[in-house]
PDB file of C-alpha atoms in Angstrom:
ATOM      1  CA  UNK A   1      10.162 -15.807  21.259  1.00 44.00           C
ATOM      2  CA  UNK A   2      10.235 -12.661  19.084  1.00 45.00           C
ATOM      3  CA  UNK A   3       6.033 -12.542  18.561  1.00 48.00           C
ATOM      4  CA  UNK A   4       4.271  -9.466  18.562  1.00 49.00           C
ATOM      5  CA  UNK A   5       1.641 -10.014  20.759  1.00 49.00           C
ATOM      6  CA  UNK A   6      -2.036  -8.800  19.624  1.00 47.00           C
ATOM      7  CA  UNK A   7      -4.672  -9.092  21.536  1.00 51.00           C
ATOM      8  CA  UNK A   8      -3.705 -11.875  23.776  1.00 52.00           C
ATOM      9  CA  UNK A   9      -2.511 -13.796  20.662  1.00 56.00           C
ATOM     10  CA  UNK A  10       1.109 -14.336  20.052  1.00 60.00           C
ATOM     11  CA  UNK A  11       1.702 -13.888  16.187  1.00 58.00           C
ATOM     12  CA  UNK A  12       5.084 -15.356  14.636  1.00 65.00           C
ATOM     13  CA  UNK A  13       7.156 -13.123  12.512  1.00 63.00           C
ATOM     14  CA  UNK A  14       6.635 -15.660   9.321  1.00 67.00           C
ATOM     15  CA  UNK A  15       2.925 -15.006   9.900  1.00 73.00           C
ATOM     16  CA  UNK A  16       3.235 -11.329  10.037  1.00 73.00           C
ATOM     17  CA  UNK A  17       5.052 -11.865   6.830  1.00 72.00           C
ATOM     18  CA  UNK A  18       2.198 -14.308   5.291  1.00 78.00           C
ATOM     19  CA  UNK A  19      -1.007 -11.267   6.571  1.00 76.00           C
ATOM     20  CA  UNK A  20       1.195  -8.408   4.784  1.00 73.00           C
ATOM     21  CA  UNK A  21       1.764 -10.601   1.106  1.00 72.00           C
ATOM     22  CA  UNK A  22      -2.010 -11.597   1.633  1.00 77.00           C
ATOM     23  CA  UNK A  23      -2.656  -8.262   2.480  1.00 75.00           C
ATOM     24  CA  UNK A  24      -1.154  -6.277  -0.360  1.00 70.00           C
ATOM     25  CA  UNK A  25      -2.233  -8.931  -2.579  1.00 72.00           C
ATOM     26  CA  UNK A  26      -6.099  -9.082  -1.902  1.00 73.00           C
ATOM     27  CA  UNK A  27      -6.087  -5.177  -1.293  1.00 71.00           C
ATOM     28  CA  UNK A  28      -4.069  -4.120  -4.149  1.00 67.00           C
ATOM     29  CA  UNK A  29      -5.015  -6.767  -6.703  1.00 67.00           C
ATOM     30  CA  UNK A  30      -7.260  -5.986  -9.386  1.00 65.00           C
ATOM     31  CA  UNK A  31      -6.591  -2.300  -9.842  1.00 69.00           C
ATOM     32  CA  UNK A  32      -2.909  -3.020 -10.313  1.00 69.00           C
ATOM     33  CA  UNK A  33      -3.719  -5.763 -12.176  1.00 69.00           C
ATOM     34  CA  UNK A  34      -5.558  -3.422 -14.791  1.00 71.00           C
ATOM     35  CA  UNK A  35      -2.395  -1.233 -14.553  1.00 71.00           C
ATOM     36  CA  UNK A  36       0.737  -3.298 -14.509  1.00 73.00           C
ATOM     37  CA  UNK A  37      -0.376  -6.363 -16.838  1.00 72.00           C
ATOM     38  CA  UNK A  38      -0.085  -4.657 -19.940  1.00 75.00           C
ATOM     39  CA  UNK A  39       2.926  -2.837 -18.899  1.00 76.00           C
ATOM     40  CA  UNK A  40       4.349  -5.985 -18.606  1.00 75.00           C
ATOM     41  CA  UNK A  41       3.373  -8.087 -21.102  1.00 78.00           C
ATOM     42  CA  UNK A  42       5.262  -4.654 -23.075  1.00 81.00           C
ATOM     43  CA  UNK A  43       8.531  -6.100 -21.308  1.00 80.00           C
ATOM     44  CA  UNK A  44      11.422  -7.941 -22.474  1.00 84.00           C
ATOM     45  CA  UNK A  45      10.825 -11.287 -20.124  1.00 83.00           C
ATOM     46  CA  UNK A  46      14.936 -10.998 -19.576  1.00 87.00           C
ATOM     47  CA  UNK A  47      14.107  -7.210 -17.498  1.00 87.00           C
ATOM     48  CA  UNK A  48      11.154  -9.152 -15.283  1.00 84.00           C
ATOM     49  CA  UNK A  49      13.507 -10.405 -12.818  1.00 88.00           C
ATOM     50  CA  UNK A  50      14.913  -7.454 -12.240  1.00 90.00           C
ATOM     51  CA  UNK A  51      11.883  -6.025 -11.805  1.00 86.00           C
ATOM     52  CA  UNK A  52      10.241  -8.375  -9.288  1.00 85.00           C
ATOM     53  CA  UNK A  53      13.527  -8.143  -7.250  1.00 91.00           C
ATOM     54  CA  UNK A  54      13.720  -4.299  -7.077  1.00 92.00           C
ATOM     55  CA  UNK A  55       9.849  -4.470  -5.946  1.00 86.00           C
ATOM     56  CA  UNK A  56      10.744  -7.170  -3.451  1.00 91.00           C
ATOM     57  CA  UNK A  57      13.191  -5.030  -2.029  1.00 94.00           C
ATOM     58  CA  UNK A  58      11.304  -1.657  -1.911  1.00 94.00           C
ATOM     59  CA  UNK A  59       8.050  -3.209  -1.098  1.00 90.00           C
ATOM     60  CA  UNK A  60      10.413  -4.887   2.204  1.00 92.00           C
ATOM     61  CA  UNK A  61      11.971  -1.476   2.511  1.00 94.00           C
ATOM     62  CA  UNK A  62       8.631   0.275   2.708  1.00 93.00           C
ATOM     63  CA  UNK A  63       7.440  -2.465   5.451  1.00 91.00           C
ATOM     64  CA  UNK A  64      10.480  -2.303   7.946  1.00 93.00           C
ATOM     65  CA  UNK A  65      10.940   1.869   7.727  1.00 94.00           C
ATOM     66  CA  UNK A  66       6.834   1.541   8.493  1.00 90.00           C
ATOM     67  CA  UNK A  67       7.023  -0.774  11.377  1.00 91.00           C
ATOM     68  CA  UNK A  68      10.068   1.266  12.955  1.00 93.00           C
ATOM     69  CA  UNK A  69       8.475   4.417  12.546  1.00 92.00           C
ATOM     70  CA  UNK A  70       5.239   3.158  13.953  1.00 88.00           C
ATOM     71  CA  UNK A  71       6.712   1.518  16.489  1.00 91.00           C
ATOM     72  CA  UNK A  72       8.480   5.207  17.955  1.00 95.00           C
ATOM     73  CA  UNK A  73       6.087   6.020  21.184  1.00 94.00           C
ATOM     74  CA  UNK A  74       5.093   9.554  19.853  1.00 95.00           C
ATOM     75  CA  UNK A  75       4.312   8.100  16.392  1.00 92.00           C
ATOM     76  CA  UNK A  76       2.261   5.194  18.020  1.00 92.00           C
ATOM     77  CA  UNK A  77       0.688   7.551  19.984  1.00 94.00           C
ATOM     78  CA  UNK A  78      -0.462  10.063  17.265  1.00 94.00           C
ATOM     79  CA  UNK A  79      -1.783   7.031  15.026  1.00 90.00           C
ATOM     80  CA  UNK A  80      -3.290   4.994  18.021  1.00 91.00           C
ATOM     81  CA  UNK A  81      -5.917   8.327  18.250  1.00 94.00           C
ATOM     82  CA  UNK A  82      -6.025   9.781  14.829  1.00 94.00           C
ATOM     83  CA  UNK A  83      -4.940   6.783  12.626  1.00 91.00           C
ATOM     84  CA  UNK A  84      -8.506   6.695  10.793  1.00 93.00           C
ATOM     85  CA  UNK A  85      -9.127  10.355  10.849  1.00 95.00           C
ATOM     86  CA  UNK A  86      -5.409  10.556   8.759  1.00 93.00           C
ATOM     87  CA  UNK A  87      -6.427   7.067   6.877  1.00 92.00           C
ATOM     88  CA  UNK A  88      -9.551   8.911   5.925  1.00 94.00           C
ATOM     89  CA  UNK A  89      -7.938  12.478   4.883  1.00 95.00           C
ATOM     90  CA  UNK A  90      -5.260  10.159   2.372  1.00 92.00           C
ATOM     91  CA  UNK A  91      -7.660   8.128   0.981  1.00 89.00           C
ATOM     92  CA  UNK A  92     -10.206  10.817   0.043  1.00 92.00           C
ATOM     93  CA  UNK A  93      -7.268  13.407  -0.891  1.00 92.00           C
ATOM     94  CA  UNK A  94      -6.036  10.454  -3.044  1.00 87.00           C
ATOM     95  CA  UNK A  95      -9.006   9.970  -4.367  1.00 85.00           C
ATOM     96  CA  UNK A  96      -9.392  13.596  -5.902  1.00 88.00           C
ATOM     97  CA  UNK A  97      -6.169  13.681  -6.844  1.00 87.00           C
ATOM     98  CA  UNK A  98      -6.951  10.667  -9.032  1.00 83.00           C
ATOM     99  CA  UNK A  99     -10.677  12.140 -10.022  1.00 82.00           C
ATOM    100  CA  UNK A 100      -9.020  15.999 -11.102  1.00 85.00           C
ATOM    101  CA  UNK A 101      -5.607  14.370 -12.628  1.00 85.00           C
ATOM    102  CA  UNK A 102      -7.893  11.789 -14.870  1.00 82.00           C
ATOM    103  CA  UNK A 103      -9.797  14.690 -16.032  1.00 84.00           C
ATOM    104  CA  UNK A 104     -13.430  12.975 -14.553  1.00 85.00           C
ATOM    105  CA  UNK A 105     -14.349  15.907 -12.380  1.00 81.00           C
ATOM    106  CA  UNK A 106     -14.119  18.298 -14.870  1.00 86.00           C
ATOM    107  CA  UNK A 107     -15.849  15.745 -17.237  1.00 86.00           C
ATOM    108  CA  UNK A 108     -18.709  15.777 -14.998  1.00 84.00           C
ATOM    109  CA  UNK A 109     -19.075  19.482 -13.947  1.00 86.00           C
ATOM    110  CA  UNK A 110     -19.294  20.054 -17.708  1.00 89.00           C
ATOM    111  CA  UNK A 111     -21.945  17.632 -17.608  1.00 88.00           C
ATOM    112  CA  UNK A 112     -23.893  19.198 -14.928  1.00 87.00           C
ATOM    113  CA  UNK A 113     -23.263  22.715 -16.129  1.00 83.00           C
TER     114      UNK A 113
END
């Protein structure tokens, strides 16, 4: 009764909620992997609770002020033409951030020049 319906196919909320742990699991795995397991293993094991309840929360914060904002007609509109042209511009302008932050770029320019 309250499925989004995609494509013809009627998806339950508890599967929406499944796709998006799968999701940010399988796309966000191994790099933050590499980054949060020794931060961790740095932790008292009384703080990891904590922890793992605050990212519940924001990560379920993040999800729900996404889907409303997606979901306003203007919004849907904007990111039902241009979605992978601005998916595109973040990921590459993330991607340089990371590079010139990291130092690499300059790293290789000096190794070029």
């Amino acid at each position: 009764m309250f499925g989004l319906i995609l494509q013809s196919t009627i998806i339950k909320p508890d599967a929406i909620l499944w796709n998006v742990l799968v999701i940010t699991f399988s796309a966000c795995g191994a790099d933050n992997m590499a980054l949060y397991i020794p931060y961790f293993t740095m932790l008292n094991v009384q703080i990891l609770p904590v922890i793992l309840v605050l990212f519940i929360i924001i990560l379920t914060a993040v999800i729900v002020a996404a889907y409303k904002l997606v979901n306003v007609p203007i919004v849907k509109a904007f990111f039902d033409k241009q979605g992978d042209l601005v998916q595109l511009i973040v990921y590459v302008s993330l991607g340089l951030y990371v590079l010139v932050e990291a130092g690499t770029l300059q790293h290789l320019l000096l190794l070029i020049y």
